[in-house]
Short mmCIF file of C-alpha atoms in Angstrom, two decimals:
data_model
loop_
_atom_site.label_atom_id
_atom_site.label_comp_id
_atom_site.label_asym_id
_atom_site.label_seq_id
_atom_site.Cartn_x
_atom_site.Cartn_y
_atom_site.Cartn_z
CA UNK A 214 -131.42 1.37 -302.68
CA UNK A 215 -127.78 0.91 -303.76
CA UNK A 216 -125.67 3.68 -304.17
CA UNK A 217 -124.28 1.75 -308.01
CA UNK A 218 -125.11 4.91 -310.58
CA UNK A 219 -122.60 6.66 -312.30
CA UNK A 220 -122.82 10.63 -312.02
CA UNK A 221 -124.47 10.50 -315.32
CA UNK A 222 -126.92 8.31 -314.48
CA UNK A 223 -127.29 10.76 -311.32
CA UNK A 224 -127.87 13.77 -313.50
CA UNK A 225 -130.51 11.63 -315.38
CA UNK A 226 -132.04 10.62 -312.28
CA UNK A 227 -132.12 14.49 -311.19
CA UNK A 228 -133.77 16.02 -314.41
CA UNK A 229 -136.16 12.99 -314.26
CA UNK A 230 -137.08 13.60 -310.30
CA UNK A 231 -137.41 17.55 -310.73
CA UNK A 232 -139.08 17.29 -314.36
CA UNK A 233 -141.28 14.38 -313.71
CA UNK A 234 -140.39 11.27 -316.43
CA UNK A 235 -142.50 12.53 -319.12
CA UNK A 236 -141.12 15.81 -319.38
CA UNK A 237 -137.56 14.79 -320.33
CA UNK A 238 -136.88 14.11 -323.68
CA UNK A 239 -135.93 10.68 -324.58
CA UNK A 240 -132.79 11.91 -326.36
CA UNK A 241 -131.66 13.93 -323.03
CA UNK A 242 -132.09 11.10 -320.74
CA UNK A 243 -130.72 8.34 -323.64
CA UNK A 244 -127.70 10.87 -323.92
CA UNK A 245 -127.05 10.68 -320.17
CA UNK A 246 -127.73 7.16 -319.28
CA UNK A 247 -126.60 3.71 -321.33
CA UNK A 248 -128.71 1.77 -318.43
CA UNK A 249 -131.99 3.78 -318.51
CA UNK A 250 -134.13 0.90 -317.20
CA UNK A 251 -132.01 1.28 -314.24
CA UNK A 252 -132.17 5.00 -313.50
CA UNK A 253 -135.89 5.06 -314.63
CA UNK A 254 -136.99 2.57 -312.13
CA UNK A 255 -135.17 4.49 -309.21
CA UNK A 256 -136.26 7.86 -310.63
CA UNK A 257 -139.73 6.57 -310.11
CA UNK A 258 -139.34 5.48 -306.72
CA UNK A 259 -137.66 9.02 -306.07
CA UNK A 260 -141.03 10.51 -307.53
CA UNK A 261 -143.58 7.90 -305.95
CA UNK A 262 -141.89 8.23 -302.53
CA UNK A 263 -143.61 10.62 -300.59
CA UNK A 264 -141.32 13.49 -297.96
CA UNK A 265 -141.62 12.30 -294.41
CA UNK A 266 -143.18 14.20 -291.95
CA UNK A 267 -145.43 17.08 -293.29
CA UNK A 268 -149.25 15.49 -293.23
CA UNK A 269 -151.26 16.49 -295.94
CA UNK A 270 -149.12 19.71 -296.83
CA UNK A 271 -148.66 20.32 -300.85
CA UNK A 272 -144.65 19.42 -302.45
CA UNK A 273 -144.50 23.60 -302.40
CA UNK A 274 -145.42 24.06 -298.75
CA UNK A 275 -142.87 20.93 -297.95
CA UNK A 276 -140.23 22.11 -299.81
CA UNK A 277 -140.29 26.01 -298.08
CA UNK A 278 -140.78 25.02 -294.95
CA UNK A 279 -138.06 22.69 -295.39
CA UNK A 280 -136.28 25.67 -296.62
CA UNK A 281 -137.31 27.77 -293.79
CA UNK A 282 -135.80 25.15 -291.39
CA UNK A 283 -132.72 25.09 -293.28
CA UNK A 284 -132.19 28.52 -292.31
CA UNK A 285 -133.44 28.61 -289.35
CA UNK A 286 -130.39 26.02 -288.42
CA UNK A 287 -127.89 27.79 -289.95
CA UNK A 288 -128.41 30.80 -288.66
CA UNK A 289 -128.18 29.52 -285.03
CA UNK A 290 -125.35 27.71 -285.83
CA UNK A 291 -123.31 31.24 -287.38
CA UNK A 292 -124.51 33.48 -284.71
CA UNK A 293 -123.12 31.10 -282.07
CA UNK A 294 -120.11 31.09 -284.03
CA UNK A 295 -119.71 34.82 -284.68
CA UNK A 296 -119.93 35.42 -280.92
CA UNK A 297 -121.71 38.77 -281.83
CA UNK A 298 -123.13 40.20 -278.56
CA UNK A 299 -119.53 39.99 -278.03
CA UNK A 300 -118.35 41.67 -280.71
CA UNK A 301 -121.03 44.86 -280.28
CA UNK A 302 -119.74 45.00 -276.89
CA UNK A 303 -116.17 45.25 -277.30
CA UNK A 304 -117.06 48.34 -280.42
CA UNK A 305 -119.18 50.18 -277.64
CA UNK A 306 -116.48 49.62 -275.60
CA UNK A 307 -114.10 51.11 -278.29
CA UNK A 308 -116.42 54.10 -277.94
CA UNK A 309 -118.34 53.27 -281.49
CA UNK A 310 -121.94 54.00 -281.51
CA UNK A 311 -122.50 51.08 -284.57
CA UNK A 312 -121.00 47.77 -285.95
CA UNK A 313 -121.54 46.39 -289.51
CA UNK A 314 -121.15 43.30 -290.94
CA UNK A 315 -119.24 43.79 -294.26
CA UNK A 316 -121.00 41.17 -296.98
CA UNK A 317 -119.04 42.15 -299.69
CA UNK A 318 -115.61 41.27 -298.32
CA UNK A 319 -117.15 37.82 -297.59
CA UNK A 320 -114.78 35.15 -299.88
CA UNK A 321 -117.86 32.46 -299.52
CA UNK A 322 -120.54 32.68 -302.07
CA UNK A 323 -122.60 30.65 -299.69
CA UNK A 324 -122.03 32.39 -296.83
CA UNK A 325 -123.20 35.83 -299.09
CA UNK A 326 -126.49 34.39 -299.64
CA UNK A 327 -127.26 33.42 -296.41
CA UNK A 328 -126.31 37.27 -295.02
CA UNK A 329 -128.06 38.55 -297.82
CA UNK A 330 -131.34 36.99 -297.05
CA UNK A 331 -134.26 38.92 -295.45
CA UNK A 332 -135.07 36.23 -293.11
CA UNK A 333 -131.46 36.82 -291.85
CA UNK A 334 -132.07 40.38 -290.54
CA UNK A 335 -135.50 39.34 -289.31
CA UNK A 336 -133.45 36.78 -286.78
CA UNK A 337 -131.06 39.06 -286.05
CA UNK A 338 -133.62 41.72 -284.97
CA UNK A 339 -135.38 38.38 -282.99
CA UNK A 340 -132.17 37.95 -281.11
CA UNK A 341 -130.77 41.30 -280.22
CA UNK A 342 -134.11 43.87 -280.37
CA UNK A 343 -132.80 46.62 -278.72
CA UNK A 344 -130.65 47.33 -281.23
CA UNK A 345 -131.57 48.69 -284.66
CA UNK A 346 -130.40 46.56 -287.45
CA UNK A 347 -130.60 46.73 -291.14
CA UNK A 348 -129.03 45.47 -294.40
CA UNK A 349 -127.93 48.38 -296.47
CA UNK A 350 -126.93 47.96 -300.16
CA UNK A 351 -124.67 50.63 -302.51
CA UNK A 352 -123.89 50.97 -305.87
CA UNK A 353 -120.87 53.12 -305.86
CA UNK A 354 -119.24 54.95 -309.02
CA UNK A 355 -115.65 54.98 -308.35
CA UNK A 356 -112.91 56.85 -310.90
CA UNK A 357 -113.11 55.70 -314.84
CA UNK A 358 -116.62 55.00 -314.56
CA UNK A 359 -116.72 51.49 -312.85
CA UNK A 360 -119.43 50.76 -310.41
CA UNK A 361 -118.59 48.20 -307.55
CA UNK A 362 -121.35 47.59 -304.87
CA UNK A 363 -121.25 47.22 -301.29
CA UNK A 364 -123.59 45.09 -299.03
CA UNK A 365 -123.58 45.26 -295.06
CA UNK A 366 -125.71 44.78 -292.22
CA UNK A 367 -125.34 47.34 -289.80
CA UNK A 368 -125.96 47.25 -286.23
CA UNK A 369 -126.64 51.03 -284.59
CA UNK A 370 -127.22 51.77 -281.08
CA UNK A 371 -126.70 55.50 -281.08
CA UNK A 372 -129.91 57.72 -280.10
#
């Protein structure tokens, strides 16, 4: 398939794919596209082609265990970059009984969802399970009223 569509024609080919054809209105997809024989016939293909690799699973199993995956690699990938049994050790070595991981400092929205998710924690314990770990969340009420809110994951070791 060649890579030829504008990004309208893209966005066309998206709401078609994720829609199905019949459940775009003409007038959306005519507003998007000048071609639309063009983007319909790949949006078709898109829909008729089936996702590699998963049997006789249903589109909703594929698609979470695709997501699951796509965590499951990422998070591999960050905790060999955080280097954090190395990290704990040098704050017990500091004489600190616990370590956190402040979310709400984080910069990248992307990298907030990932530390926010459950499935996160759940690896975390996986990897280091003498340690008790948990994702903490607070909504506090600072002067004049405003409320900011404060997500970490905290590692504790103390008895």
């Amino acid at each position: 398939m060649k890579n030829d569509l504008t990004r309208d024609e893209w966005i066309a080919v998206g709401l078609a794919f994720f829609y199905g054809l019949d459940n775009v209105p003409k007038n959306l997809m005519d507003h998007y596209v000048n071609g639309r024989k063009k983007v319909m016939k790949i949006a078709e293909q898109l829909i008729d082609e089936p996702i590699k690799g998963f049997g006789s699973q249903s589109l909703k199993e594929q698609l979470q265990q695709k997501q699951k995956d796509s965590h499951r690699i990422w998070f591999e990938r960050w905790y060999e970059s955080e280097h954090l049994e190395k990290e704990l050790e040098i704050a017990a070595l500091q004489n600190y009984s616990g370590y956190n991981i402040n979310i709400s400092n984080e910069h990248d929205a992307y990298l907030k969802r990932r530390l926010r998710d459950p499935r996160t924690i759940e690896m975390l314990r996986e990897k280091i399970p003498s340690i008790n770990i948990t994702y903490e969340k607070r909504n506090v009420t600072g002067l004049f009223g405003t409320t900011s809110t404060y997500e970490k994951i905290l590692f504790d070791w103390s008895d």
